[in-house]
Short mmCIF file of C-alpha atoms and ligand atoms in Angstrom, two decimals:
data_model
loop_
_atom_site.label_atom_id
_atom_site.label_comp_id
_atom_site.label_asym_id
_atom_site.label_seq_id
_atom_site.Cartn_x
_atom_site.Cartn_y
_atom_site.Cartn_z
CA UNK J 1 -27.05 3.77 -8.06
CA UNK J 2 -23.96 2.56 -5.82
CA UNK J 3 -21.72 4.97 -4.43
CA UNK J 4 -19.25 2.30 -4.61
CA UNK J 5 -19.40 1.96 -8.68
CA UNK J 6 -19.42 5.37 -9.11
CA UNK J 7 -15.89 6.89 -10.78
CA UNK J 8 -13.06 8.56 -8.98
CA UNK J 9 -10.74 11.00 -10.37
CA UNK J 10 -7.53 11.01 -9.19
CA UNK J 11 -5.18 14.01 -11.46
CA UNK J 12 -5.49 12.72 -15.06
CA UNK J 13 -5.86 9.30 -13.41
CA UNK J 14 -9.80 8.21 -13.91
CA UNK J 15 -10.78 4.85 -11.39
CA UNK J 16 -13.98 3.21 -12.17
CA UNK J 17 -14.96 2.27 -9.20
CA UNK J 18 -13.77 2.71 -5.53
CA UNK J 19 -12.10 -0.80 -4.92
CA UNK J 20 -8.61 -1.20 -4.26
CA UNK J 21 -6.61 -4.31 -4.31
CA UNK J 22 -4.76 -3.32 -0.78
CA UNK J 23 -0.52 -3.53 -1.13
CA UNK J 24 0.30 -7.54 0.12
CA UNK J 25 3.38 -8.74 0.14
CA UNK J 26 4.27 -12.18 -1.08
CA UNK J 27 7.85 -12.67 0.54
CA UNK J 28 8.53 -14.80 -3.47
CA UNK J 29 10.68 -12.85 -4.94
CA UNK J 30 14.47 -13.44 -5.32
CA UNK J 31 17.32 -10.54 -4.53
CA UNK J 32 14.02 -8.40 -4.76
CA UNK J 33 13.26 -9.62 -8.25
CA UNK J 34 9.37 -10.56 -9.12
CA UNK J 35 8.91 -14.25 -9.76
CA UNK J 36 6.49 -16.43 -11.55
CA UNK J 37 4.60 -16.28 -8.53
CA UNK J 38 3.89 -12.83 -8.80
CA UNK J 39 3.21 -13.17 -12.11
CA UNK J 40 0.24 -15.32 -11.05
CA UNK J 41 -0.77 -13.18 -7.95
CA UNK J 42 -0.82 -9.89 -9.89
CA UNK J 43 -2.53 -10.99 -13.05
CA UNK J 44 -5.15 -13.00 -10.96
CA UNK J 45 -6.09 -9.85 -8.72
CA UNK J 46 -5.91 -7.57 -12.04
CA UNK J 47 -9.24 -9.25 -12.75
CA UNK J 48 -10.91 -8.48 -9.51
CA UNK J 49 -12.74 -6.05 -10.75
CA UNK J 50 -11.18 -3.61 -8.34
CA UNK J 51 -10.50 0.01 -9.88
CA UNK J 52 -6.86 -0.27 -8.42
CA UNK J 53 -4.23 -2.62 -7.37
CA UNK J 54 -1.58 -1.94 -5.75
CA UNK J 55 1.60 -3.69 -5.62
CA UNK J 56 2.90 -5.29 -2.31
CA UNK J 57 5.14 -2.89 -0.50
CA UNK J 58 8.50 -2.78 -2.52
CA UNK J 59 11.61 -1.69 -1.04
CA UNK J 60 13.72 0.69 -2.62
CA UNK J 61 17.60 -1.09 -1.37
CA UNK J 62 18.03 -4.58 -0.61
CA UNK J 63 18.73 -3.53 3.27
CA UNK J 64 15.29 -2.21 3.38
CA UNK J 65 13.46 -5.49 2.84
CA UNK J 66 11.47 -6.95 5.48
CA UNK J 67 12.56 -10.76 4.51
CA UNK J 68 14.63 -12.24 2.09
CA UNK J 69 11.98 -12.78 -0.12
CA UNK J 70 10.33 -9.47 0.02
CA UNK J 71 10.03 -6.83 -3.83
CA UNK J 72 12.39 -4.47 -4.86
CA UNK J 73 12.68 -2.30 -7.00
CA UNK J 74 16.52 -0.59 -6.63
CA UNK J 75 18.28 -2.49 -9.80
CA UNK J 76 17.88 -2.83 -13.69
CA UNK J 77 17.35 -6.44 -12.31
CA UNK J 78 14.51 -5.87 -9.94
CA UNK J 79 12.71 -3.32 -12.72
CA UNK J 80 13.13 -5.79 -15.47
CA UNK J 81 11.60 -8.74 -13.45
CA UNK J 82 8.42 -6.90 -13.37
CA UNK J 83 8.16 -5.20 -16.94
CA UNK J 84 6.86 -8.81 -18.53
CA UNK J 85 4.19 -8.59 -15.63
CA UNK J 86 3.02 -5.60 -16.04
CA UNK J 87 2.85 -5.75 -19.43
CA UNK J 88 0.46 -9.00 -19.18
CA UNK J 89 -1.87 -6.72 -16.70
CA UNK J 90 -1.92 -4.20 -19.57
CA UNK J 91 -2.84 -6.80 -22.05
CA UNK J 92 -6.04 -8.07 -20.15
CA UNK J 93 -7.38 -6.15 -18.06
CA UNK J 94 -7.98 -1.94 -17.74
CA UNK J 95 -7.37 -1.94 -13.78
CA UNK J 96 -5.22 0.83 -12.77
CA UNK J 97 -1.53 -0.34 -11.29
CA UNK J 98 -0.16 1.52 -8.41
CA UNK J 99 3.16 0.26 -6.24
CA UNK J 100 3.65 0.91 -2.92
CA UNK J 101 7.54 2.42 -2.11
CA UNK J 102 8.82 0.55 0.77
CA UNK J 103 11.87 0.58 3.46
CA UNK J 104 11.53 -1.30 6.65
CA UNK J 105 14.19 0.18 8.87
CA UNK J 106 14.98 -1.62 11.81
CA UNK J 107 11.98 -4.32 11.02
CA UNK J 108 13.92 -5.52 7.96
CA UNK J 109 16.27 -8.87 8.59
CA UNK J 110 13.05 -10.86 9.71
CA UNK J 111 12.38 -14.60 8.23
CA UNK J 112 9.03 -14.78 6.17
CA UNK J 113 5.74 -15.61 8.43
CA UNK J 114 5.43 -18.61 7.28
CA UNK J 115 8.66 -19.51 9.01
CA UNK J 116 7.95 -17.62 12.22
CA UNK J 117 8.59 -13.87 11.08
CA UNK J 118 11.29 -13.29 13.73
CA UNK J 119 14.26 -11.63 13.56
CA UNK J 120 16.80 -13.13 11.65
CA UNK J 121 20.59 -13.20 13.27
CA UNK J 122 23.43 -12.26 11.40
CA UNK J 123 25.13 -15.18 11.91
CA UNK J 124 22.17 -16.94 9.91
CA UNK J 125 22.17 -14.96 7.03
CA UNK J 126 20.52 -11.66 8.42
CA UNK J 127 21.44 -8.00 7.67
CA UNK J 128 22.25 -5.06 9.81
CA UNK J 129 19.28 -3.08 10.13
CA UNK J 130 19.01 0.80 10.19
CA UNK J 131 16.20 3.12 11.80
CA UNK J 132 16.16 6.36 12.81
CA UNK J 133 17.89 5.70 16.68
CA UNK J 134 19.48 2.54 17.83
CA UNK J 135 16.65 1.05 19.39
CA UNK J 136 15.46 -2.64 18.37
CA UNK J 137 12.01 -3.21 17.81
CA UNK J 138 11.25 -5.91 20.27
CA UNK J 139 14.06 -6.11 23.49
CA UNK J 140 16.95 -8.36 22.98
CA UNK J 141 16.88 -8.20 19.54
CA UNK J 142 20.29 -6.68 17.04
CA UNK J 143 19.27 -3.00 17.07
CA UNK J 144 19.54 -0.93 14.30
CA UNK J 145 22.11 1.75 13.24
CA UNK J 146 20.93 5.04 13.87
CA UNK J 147 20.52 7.16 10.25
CA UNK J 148 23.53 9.49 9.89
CA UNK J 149 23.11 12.40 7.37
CA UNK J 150 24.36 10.47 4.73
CA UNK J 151 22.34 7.49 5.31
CA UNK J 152 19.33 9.99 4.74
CA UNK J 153 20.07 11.18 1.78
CA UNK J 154 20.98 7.99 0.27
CA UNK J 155 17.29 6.59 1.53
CA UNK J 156 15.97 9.85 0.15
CA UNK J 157 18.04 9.15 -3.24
CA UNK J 158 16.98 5.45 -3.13
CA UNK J 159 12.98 6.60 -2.97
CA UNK J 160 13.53 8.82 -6.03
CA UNK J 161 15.23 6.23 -7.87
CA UNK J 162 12.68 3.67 -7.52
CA UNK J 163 9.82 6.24 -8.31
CA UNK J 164 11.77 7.14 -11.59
CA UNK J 165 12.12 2.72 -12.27
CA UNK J 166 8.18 2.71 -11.50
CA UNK J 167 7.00 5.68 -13.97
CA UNK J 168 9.44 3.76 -16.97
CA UNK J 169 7.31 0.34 -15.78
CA UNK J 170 4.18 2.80 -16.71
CA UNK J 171 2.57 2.38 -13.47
CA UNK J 172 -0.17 4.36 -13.04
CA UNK J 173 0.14 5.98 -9.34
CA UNK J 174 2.62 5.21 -6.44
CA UNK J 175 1.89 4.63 -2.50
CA UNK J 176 4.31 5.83 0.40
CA UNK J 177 4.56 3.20 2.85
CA UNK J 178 4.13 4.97 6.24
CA UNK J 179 2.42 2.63 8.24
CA UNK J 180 2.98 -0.76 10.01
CA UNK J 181 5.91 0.09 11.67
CA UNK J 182 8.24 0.17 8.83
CA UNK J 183 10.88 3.08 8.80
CA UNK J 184 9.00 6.38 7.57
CA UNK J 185 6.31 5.11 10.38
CA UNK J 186 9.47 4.56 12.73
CA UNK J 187 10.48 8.56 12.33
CA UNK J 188 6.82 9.61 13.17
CA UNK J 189 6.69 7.55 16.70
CA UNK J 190 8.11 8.58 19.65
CA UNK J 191 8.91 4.69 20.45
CA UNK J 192 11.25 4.21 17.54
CA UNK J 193 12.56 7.97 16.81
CA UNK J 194 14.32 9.51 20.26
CA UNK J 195 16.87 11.19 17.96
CA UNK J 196 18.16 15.02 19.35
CA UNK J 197 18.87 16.28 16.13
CA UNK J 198 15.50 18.12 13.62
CA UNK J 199 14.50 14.91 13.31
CA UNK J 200 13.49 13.63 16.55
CA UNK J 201 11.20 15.24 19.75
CA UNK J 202 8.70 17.71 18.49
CA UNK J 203 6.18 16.46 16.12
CA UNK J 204 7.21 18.91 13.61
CA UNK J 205 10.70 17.70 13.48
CA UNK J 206 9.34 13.93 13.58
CA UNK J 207 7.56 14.62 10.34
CA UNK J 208 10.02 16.01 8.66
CA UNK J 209 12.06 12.66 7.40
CA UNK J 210 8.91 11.66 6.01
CA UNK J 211 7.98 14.65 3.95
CA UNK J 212 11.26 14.86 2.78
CA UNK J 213 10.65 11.82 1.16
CA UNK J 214 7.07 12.56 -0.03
CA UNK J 215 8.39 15.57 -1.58
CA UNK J 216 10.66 13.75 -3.26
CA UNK J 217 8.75 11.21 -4.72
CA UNK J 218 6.66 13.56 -6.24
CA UNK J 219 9.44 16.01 -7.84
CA UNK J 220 10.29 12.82 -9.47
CA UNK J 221 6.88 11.04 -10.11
CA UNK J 222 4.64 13.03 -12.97
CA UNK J 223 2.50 15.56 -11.82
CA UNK J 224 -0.32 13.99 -14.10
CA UNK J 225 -0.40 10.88 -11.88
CA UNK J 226 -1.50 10.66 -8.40
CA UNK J 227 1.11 9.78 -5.07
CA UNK J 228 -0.51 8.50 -2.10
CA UNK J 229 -0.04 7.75 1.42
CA UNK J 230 -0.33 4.94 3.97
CA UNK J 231 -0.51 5.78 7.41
CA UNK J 232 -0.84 3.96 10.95
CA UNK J 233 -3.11 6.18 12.65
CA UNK J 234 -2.25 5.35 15.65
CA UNK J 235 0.00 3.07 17.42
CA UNK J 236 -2.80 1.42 20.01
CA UNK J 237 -0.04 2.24 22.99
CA UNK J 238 -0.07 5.47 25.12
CA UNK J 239 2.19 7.92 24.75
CA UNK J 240 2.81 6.49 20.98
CA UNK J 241 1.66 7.67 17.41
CA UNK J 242 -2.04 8.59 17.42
CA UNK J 243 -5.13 10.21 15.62
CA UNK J 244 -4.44 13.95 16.38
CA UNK J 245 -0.49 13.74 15.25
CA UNK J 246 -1.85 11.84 12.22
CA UNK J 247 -4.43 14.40 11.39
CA UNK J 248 -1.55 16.99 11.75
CA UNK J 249 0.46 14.65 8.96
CA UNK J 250 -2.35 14.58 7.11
CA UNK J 251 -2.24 18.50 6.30
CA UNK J 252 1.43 18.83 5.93
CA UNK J 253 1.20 16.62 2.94
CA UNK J 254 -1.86 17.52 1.67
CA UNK J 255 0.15 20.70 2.00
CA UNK J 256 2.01 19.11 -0.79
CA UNK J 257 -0.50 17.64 -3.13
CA UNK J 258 -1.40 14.35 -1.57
CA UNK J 259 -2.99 12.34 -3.71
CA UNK J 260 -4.88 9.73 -0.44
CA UNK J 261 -4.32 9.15 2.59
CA UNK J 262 -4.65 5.54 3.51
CA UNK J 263 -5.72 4.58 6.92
CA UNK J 264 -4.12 1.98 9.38
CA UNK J 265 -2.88 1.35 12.43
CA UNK J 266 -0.38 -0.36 14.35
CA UNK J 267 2.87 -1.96 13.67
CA UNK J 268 5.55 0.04 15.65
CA UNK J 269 5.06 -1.63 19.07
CA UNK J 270 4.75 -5.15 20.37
CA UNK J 271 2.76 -3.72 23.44
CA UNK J 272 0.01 -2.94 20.59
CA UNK J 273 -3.65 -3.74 21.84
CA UNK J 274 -5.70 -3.65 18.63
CA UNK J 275 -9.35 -3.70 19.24
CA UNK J 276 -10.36 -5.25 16.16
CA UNK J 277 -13.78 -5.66 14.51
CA UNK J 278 -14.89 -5.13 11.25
CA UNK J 279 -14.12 -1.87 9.56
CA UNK J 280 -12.33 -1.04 13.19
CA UNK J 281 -10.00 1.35 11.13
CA UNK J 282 -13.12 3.11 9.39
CA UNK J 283 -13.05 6.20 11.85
CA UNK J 284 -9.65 6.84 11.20
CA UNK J 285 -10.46 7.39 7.48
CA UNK J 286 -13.41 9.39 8.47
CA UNK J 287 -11.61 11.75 10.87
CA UNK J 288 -8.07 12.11 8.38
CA UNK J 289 -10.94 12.97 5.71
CA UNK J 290 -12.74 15.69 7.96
CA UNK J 291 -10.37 16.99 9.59
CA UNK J 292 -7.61 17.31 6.95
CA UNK J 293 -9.82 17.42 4.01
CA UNK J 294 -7.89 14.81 2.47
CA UNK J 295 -9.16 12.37 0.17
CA UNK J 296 -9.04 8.60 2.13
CA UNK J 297 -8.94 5.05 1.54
CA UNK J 298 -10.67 2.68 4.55
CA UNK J 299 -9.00 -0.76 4.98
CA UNK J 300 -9.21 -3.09 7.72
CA UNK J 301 -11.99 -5.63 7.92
CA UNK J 302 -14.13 -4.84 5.03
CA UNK J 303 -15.36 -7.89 3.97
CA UNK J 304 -18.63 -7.17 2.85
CA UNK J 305 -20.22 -5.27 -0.04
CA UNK J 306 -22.93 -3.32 1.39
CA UNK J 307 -20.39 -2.51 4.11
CA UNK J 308 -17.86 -1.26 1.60
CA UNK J 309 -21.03 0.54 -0.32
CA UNK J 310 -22.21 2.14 3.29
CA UNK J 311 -18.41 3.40 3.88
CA UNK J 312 -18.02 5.19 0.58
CA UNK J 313 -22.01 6.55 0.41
CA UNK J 314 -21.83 8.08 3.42
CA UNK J 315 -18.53 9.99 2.98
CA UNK J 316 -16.48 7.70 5.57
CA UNK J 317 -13.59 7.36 3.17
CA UNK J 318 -13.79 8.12 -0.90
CA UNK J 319 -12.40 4.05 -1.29
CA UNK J 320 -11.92 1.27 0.12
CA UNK J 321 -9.18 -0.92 0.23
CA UNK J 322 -9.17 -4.84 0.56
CA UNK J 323 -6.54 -7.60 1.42
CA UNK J 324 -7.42 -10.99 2.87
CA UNK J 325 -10.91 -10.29 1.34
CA UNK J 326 -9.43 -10.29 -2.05
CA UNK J 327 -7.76 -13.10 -1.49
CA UNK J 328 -10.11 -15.42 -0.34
CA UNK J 329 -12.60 -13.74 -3.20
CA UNK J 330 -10.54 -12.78 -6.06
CA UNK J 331 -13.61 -11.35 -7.67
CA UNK J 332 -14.88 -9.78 -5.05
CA UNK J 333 -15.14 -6.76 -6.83
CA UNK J 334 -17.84 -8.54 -9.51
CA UNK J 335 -19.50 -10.07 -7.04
CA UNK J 336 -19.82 -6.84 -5.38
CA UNK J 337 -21.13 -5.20 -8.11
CA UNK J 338 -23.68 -7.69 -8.94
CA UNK J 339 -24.94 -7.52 -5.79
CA UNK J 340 -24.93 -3.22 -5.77
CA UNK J 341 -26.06 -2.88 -9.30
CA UNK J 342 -22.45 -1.84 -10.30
CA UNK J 343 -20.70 -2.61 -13.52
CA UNK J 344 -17.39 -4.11 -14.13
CA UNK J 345 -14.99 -5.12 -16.83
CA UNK J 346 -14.52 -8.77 -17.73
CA UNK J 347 -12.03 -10.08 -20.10
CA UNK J 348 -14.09 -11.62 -23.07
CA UNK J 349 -12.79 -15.13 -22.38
CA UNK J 350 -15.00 -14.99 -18.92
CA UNK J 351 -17.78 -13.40 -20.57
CA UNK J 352 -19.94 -16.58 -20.54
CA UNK J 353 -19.59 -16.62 -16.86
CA UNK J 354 -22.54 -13.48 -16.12
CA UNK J 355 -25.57 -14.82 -13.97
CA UNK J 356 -28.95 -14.66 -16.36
CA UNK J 357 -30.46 -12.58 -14.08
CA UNK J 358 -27.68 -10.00 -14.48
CA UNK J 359 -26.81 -9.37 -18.21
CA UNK J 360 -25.62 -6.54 -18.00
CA UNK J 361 -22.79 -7.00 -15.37
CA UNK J 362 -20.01 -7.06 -18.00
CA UNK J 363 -21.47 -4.07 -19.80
CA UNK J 364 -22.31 -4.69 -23.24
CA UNK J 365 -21.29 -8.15 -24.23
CA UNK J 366 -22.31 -10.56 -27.24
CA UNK J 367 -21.12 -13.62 -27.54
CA UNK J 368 -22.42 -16.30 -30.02
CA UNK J 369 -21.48 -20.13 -31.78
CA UNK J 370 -22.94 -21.83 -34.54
C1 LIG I 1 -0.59 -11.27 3.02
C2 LIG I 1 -0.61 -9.83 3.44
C3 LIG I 1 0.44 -8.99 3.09
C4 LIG I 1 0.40 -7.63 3.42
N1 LIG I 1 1.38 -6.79 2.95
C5 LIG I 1 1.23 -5.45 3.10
C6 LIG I 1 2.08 -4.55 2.41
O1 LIG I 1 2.95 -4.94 1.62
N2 LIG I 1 1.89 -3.23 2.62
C7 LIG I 1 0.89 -2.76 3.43
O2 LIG I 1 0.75 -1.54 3.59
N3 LIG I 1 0.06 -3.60 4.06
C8 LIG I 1 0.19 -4.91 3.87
N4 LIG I 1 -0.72 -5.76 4.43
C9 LIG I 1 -1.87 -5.17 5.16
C10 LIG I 1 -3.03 -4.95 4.22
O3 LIG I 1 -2.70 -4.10 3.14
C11 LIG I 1 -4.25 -4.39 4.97
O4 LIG I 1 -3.93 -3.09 5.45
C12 LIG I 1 -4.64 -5.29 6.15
O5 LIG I 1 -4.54 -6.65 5.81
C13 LIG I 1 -6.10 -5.03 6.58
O6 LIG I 1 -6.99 -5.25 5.51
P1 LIG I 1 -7.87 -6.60 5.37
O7 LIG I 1 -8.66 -6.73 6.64
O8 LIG I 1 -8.75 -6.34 4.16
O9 LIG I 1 -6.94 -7.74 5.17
C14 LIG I 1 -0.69 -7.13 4.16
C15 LIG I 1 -1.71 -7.97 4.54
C16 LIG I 1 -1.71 -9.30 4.18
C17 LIG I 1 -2.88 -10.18 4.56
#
C-alpha cells in the first residue's frame, strides 16, 4: 500500500493522493490576463495525475507582478480570462485547483528570465516598486517605496478581493505566497523589513503584516475549503530569515486555521548560498511539521517516486509538491503510481494507454470495438 496514494483530507476538501502540481509561473499572460498558453499549461498538468494543482503565483494589483507577463487576478478582466480554463479542467479531469495569491513588493518591475530577469528601469517601461522599507533588493537598483498605512490596507483589501474573484472561479483551495522573496516574505526578513513602526524589529511585529493578510484571506475564503501557506524557511544568509522564526510563523497561523504549510527557502537575498541536493528542503517540512504540528508540503528536488513515497511514509511532510519534475514528466503522477501500486484517474480518451502488466492503473476501465 503507498503512503503516497493514500487520501488526504483537507476541511470538506478530499485529495486522492499526496501530489501537488507546485505554483509555476509562466510570465504569458497579458495585463495579468490568462492566455491560450495557460490554457495549454493548466489543462496539460490537470492530467498529471497529481491530487492538486496549483496555479502559478497570481498577483492581486498589476504593481505587484513580478514581470509584465506575470497572472493576475485584480479585474473582471483578469477573472474572466481564466473562467473558460477552469471550466475545461472541470470538464476532464477531477484534480483539485488551488491558486496561489501573489504580490512581489520591491521584486516586481523585473523582465521575464528568459530575457535576463533583471530589473526593469522606468524609463523602459518598468513600474515603481513598493516593499515594506526603501531598500532595493540587489544595490544600485530603483528601491522601493516604503508601505504607508494606506498602502497596507489597500494590499490587505487587494488580497481579499482576489480571494473573493477565486471562490466565484470555484477554485477549490488558495495558497499565500510567503516565500521567495516576494513581499509577505520581505516583511518577515530582517534584510528587506528595517521599518520602526509594529511592523518592523521584533519578530512578533515582523509577522504581523503577514497574518494580517492570512486572516484576511480566510474571513473572505469559505471556511469549508482549505488556505495554505508557502514559506522560505530560511534565507541561507546569517542574521536573515531562518528555521526557528519560521517554526514560530508556523504556530501563529496554525493559530488561525492553517490549512499547510509549504516549505522553501531562499529568495530575499542575493548573498544566498543554497546547498542544494535532492529533497535539500525536506527537513524544513519535517521540522515546521514537528515542531508546529502543522500539516506540510515538501518541495525542492523531488524527482523521484520512491523518494516522494519515502517522504510522505515516514511522516517527513503529509505531500509533496513538484515543479520542474512535472514539467519534464507531465504524468509523473501515473507513472508514479504504477510504479508504487497507486491508482489514478485517466480521462477515457487515454484509457488505451495502461501497460498490460498494470490493468488496473486507471481503476476500473472497459473499453471495446467491433
Ligand atoms: C518555471 C517555474 C516557475 C515557478 N513559479 C513559482 C511560483 O509562481 N510560485 C512559487 O511559490 N514557486 C514557484 N516556483 C518554484 C517551485 O514552485 C518550486 O518551489 C521549486 O521549483 C522547487 O521545486 P522543484 O525542484 O520540483 O522544481 C517556480 C519554479 C519554476 C521551475
Amino acid at each position: 500500500m503507498s503512503a503516497l496514494f493514500t487520501p488526504l483530507q483537507l476541511r470538506d476538501l478530499t485529495l486522492a493522493n499526496r501530489i501537488m502540481v507546485a505554483p509555476m509561473c509562466q510570465y504569458s499572460a497579458v495585463n495579468g490576463e490568462a492566455t491560450d498558453w495557460h490554457f495549454t499549461h493548466i489543462n496539460s498538468l490537470a492530467l498529471s495525475g497529481a491530487a492538486l494543482f496549483c496555479i502559478e503565483a497570481t498577483h492581486v494589483e498589476a504593481v505587484g507582478r513580478i514581470t509584465p507577463g506575470c497572472l493576475g487576478l485584480w479585474n473582471d478582466a483578469t477573472e474572466a480570462a481564466l473562467k473558460p480554463i477552469i471550466a475545461s479542467v472541470r470538464r476532464h479531469s477531477r484534480i483539485a485547483v488551488a491558486m496561489q495569491l501573489a504580490h512581489a513588493g520591491r521584486k516586481g518591475s523585473s523582465h521575464r528570465p528568459w530575457d535576463g530577469g533583471q530589473q526593469i528601469p522606468l524609463a523602459e517601461g518598468g513600474w515603481q516598486t513598493e516593499g515594506p522599507s526603501a531598500l532595493p533588493h540587489k544595490a544600485g537598483e530603483l528601491a522601493p517605496l516604503a508601505l504607508d498605512a494606506a498602502g497596507l490596507g489597500r494590499i490587505r483589501d487587494a488580497f481579499a478581493s482576489a480571494a473573493k474573484r477565486a471562490e466565484r472561479l470555484g477554485l477549490d483551495a488558495l495558497e499565500l505566497h510567503c516565500a521567495h522573496g516576494y513581499l509577505l516574505h520581505q516583511f518577515l526578513s530582517p534584510f528587506a523589513n528595517q521599518r520602526s513602526d509594529h511592523y518592523g524589529g521584533s519578530l512578533q511585529n515582523r509577522l504581523r503584516f503577514p497574518l494580517e493578510v492570512f486572516e484576511t484571506v480566510r474571513e473572505v475564503f469559505p471556511q469549508s475549503k482549505p488556505v495554505g501557506v508557502k514559506v522560505s524557511a530560511t534565507d541561507w544568509v546569517e542574521g536573515g530569515w531562518d528555521l526557528a522564526q519560521t517554526i514560530e510563523f508556523a504556530k501563529a497561523l496554525k493559530q488561525r486555521g492553517v490549512d499547510w504549510v509549504d516549505a522553501s527557502s531562499g529568495g530575499v537575498s542575493p548573498l544566498q548560498k543554497i546547498p542544494l541536493s535532492p529533497g535539500y528542503q525536506v527537513p524544513f517540512a519535517e521540522a515546521l511539521k514537528r515542531e508546529a504540528g502543522v500539516t506540510t508540503i515538501a518541495v525542492g528536488l523531488i524527482t523521484e517516486p520512491n523518494q516522494a513515497e519515502e517522504i510522505v511514509a515516514s511522516g517527513k511532510a503529509d505531500m509533496v509538491a513538484l515543479a520542474r519534475g512535472m514539467l519534464y514528466d507531465p504524468r509523473w503522477g501515473w507513472h508514479a503510481a504504477a510504479e508504487l501500486g497507486g491508482q489514478v484517474e485517466a480521462p477515457r480518451q487515454y484509457w488505451r494507454s495502461q501497460p498490460s502488466t498494470q490493468k488496473e492503473l486507471f481503476g476500473r476501465t472497459t473499453f471495446g470495438a467491433r
